Short mmCIF file of C-alpha atoms in Angstrom, two decimals:
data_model
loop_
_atom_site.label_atom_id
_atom_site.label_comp_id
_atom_site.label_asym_id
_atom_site.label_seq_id
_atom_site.Cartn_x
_atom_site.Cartn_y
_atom_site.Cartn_z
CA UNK A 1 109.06 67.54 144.28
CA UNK A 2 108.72 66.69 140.82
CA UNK A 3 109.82 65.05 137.37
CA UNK A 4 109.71 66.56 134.34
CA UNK A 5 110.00 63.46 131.67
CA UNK A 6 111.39 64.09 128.30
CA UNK A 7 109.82 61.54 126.23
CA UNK A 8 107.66 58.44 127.43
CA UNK A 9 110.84 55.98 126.30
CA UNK A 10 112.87 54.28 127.81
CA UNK A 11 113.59 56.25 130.68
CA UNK A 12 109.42 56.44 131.62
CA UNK A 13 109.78 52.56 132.98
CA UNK A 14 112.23 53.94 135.88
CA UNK A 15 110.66 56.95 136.49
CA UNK A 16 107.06 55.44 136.82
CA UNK A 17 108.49 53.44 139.60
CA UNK A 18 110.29 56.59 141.39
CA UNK A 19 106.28 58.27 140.70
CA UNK A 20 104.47 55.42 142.49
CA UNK A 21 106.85 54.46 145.20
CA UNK A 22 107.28 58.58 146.21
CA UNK A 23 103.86 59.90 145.18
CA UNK A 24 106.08 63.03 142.88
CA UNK A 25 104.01 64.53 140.62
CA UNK A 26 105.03 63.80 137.07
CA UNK A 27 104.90 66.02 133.77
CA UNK A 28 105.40 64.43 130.23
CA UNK A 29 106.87 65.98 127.30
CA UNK A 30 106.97 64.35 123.81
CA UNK A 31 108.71 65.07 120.81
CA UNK A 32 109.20 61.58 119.39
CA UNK A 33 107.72 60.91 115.65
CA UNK A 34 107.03 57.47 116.39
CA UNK A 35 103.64 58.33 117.49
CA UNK A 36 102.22 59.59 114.17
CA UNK A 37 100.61 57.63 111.01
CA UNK A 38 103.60 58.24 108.74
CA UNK A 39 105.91 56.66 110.83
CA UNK A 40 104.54 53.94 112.45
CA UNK A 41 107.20 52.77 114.86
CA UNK A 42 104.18 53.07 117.97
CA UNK A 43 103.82 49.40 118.08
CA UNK A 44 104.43 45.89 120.08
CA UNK A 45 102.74 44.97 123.51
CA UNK A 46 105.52 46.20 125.75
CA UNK A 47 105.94 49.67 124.33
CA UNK A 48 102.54 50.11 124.33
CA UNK A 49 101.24 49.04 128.22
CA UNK A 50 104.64 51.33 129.75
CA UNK A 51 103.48 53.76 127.37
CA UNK A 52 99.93 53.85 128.55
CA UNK A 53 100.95 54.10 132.18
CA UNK A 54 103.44 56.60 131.78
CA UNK A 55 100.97 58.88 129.98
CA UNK A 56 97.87 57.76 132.37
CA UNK A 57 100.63 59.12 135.39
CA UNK A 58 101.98 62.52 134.18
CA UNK A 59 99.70 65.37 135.56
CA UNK A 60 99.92 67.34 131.99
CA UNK A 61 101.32 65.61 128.70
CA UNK A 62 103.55 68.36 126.64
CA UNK A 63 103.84 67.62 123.09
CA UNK A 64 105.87 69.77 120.82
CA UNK A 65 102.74 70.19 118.49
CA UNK A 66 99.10 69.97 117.99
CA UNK A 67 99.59 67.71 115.05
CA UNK A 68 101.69 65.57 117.81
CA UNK A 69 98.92 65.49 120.12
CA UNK A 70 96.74 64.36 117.68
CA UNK A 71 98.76 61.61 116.96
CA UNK A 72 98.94 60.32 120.48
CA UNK A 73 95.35 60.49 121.47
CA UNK A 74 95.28 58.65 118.09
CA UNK A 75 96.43 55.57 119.85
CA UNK A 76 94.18 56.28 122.93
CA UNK A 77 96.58 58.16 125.10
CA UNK A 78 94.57 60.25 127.24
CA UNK A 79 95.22 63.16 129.75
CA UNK A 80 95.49 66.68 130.21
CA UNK A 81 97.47 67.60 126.76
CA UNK A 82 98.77 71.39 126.48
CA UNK A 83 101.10 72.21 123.55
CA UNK A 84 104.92 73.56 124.32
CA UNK A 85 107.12 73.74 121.94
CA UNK A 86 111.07 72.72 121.21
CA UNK A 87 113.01 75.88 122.45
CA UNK A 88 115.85 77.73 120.94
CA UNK A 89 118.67 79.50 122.55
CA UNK A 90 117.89 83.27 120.84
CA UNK A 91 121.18 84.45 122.71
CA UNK A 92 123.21 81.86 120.46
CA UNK A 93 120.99 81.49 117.24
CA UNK A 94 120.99 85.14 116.20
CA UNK A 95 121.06 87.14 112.96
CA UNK A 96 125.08 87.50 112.06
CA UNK A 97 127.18 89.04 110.09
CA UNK A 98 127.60 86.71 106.74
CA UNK A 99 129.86 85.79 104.35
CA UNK A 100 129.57 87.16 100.89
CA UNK A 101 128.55 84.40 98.15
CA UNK A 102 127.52 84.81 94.45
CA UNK A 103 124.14 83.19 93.77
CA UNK A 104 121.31 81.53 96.21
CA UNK A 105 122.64 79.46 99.20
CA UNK A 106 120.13 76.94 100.32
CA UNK A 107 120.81 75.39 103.61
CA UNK A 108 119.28 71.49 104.96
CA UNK A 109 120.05 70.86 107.95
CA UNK A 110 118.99 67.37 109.28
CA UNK A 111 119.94 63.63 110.53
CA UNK A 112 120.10 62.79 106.52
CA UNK A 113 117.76 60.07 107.58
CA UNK A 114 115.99 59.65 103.67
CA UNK A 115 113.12 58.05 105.19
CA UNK A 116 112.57 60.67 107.07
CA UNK A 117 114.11 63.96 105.79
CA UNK A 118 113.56 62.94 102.27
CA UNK A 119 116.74 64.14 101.46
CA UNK A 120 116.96 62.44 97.80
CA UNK A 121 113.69 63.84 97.11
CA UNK A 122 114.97 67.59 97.59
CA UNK A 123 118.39 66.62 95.90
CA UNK A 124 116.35 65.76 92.82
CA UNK A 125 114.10 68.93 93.46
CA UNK A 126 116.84 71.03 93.10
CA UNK A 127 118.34 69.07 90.37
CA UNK A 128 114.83 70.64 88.57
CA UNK A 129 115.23 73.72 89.69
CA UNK A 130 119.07 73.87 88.73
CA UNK A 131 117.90 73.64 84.85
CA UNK A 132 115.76 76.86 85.25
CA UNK A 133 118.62 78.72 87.18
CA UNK A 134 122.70 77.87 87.39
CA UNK A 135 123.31 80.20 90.86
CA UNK A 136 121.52 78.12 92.71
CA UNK A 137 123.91 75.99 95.50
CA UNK A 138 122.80 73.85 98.64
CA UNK A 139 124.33 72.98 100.95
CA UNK A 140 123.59 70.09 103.44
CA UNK A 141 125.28 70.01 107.07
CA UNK A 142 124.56 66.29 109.18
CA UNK A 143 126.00 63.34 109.15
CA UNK A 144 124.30 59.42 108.87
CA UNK A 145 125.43 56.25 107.13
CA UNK A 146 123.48 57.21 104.01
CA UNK A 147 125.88 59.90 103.43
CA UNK A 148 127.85 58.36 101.25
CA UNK A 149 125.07 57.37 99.44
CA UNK A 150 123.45 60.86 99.01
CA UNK A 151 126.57 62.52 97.68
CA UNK A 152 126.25 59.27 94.97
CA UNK A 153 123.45 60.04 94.58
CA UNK A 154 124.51 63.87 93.65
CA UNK A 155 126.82 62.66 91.53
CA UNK A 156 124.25 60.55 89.32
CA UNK A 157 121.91 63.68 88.84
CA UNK A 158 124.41 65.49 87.47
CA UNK A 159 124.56 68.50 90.28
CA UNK A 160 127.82 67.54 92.51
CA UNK A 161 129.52 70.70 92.17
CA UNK A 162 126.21 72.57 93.44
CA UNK A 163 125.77 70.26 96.20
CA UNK A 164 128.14 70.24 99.25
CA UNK A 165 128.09 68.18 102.21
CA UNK A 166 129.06 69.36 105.25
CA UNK A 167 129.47 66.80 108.17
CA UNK A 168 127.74 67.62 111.26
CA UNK A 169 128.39 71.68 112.91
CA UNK A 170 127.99 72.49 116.31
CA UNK A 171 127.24 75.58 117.90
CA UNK A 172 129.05 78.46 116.77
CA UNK A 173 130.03 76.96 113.21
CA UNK A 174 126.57 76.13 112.97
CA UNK A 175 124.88 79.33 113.73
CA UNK A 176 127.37 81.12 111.20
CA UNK A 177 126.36 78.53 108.37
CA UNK A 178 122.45 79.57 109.11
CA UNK A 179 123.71 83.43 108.94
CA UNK A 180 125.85 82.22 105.34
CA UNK A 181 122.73 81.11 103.84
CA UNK A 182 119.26 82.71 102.14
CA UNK A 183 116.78 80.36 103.22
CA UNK A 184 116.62 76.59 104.91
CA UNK A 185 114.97 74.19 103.35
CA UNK A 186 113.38 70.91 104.84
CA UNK A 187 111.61 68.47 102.59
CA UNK A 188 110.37 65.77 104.92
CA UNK A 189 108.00 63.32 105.12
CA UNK A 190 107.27 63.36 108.63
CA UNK A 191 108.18 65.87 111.55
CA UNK A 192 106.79 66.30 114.90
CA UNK A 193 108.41 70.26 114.97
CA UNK A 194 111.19 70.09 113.34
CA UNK A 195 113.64 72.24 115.66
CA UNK A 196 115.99 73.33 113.10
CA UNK A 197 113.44 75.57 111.12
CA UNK A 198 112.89 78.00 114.68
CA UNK A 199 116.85 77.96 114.46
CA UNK A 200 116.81 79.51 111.11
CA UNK A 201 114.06 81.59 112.10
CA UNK A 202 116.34 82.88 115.09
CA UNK A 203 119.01 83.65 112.77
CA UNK A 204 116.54 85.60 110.69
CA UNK A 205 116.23 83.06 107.86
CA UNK A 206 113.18 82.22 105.95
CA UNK A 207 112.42 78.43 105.47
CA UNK A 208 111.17 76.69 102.68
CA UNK A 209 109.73 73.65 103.97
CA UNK A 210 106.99 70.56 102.74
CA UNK A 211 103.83 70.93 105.20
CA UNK A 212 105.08 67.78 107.31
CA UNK A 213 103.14 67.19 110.63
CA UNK A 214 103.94 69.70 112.82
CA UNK A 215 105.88 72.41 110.34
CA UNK A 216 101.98 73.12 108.31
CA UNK A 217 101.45 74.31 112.41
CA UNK A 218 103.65 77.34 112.37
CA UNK A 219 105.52 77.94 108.82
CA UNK A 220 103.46 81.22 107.66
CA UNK A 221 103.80 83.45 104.13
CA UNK A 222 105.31 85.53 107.03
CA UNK A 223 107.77 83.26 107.70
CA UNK A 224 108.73 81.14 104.29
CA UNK A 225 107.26 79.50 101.71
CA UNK A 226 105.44 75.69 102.55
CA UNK A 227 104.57 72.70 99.86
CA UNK A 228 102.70 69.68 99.85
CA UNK A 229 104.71 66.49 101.13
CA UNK A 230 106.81 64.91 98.22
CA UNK A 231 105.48 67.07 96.08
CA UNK A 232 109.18 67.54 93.96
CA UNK A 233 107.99 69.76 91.19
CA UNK A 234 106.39 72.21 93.84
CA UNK A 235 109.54 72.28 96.06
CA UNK A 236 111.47 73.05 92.81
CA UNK A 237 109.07 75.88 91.92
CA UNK A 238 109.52 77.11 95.68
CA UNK A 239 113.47 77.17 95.34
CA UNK A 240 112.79 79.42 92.01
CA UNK A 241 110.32 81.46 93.32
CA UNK A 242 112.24 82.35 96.25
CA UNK A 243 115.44 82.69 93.84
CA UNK A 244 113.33 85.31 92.48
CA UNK A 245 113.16 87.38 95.34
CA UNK A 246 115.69 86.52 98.26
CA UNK A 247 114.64 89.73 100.28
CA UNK A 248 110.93 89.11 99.86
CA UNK A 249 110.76 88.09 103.64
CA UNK A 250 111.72 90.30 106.78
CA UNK A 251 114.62 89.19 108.35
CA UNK A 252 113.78 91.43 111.76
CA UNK A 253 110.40 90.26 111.88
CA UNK A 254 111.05 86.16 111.68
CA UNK A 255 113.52 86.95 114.56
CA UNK A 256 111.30 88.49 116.72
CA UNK A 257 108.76 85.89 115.83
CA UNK A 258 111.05 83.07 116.90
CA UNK A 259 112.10 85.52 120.06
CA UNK A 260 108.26 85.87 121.05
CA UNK A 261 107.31 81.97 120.14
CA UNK A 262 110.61 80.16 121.43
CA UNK A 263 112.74 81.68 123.47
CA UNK A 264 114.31 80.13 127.06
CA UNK A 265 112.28 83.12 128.40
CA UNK A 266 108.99 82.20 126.76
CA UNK A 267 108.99 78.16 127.00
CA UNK A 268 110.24 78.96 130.48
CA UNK A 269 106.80 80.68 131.47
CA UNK A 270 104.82 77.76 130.16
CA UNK A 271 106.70 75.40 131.88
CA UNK A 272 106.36 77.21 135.22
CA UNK A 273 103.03 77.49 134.74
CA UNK A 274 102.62 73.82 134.09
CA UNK A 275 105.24 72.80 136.71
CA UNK A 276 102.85 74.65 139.89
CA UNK A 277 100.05 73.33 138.22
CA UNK A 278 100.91 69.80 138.62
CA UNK A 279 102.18 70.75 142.16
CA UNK A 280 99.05 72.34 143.29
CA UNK A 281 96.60 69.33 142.47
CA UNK A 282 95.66 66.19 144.34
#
């Protein structure tokens, strides 16, 4: 009765056909980065003309973000666009009990994708922030091929034995290393939502975060602490400042705020409401 598409491509070209050939009605959803200015990667005839049908097809295009949409109708996409965001599972991600550590934990959380994340830019952010305080740690769970690299990289500025690398976590151990820490940081370049802050905020967690794309959207004084993109000395004076004050932010009320925003129960209503609106019309 109808297909719900989770991003344009690859799998669009197949289910264009299956949307023509049956008549279903088709809804898009888009999360992909490739879309926006910073990344670039929205390019070459093919992509573009499957693209252009898929979108021209779905009943209601769903990015993640306003700063997504934007991107897309950047490049002439055109449709009915209403925003829904990534979801989080509140009945996993949830404030724990934590383990007790000396200090200021910092958690990143990401594909350690530098071009992306930007991860050498926070390593030598903290580095900066390291010489103002010594109880500062961060700790980085994810796993890439520039891994390696990164902990080199560490090792060069001096700050190895404040910097640990994780590997990647999955569910449980992953939601207890969110509950370990005192805030998550993100320092990328370019994100289209960047589902890993609403995870913190699930777990109660502030996030310190540069205003990439679609993070400037949501990250409030409520909720954390925001700097300009690859701006190092003002992520440095956002690790300190929060150092400062680690209980400056209310754990109860960034949970409830991630309950209320992204819950299964509260994407779930938008995407009924979408789902018998593209039923209902011609």
């Amino acid at each position: 009765q109808l297909i719900h598409l989770n991003v344009a491509l690859p799998m669009g070209i197949a289910v264009l056909h299956l949307h023509q050939k049956y008549r279903v009605p088709l809804v898009l959803n888009e999360n992909w980065s490739g879309y926006c200015a910073e990344d670039g990667a929205y390019k070459g005839f093919m992509q573009k003309y499957f693209t252009q049908k898929i979108v021209a097809a779905a009943k209601v295009i769903m990015p993640t973000s306003s700063y997504l949409a934007e991107a897309m109708q950047s490049h002439g996409l055109k449709g009915k666009y209403k925003i829904v965001p990534n979801v989080v599972n509140t009945a996993d991600f949830k404030p724990l009990p934590s383990a007790t550590h000396s200090g200021i934990r910092f958690l990143h959380i990401s594909s350690l994708n530098d071009r992306e994340k930007n991860v050498s830019g926070l390593l030598r952010a903290f580095a900066l922030a390291l010489k103002q305080r010594s109880d500062l740690e961060l700790h980085l769970i994810g796993e890439s091929e520039e891994r390696v690299k990164l902990e080199q990289y560490a090792v060069a500025l001096g700050i190895a034995d404040k910097v640990f690398f994780k590997g990647r976590k999955f569910k449980a151990e992953l939601v207890q290393e969110l509950n370990d820490a005192d805030a998550h940081v993100m320092f990328s370049h370019f994100e289209t939502f960047c589902l890993v802050n609403i995870e913190a905020f699930a777990c109660g967690k502030p996030v310190i975060s540069s205003a990439a794309g679609g993070i400037k959207t949501y990250l409030t004084p409520q909720l954390g602490i925001m700097v300009p993109v690859g701006d190092e000395q003002a992520m440095a004076e956002a690790l300190l400042k929060f150092a400062a004050n680690p209980h400056q932010f209310d754990a109860k009320k960034i949970t409830a705020y991630a309950i209320e925003k992204y819950s299964y129960e509260q994407v779930g209503k938008q995407l009924d409401e979408i789902y018998n609106e593209a039923l209902s019309s011609d």
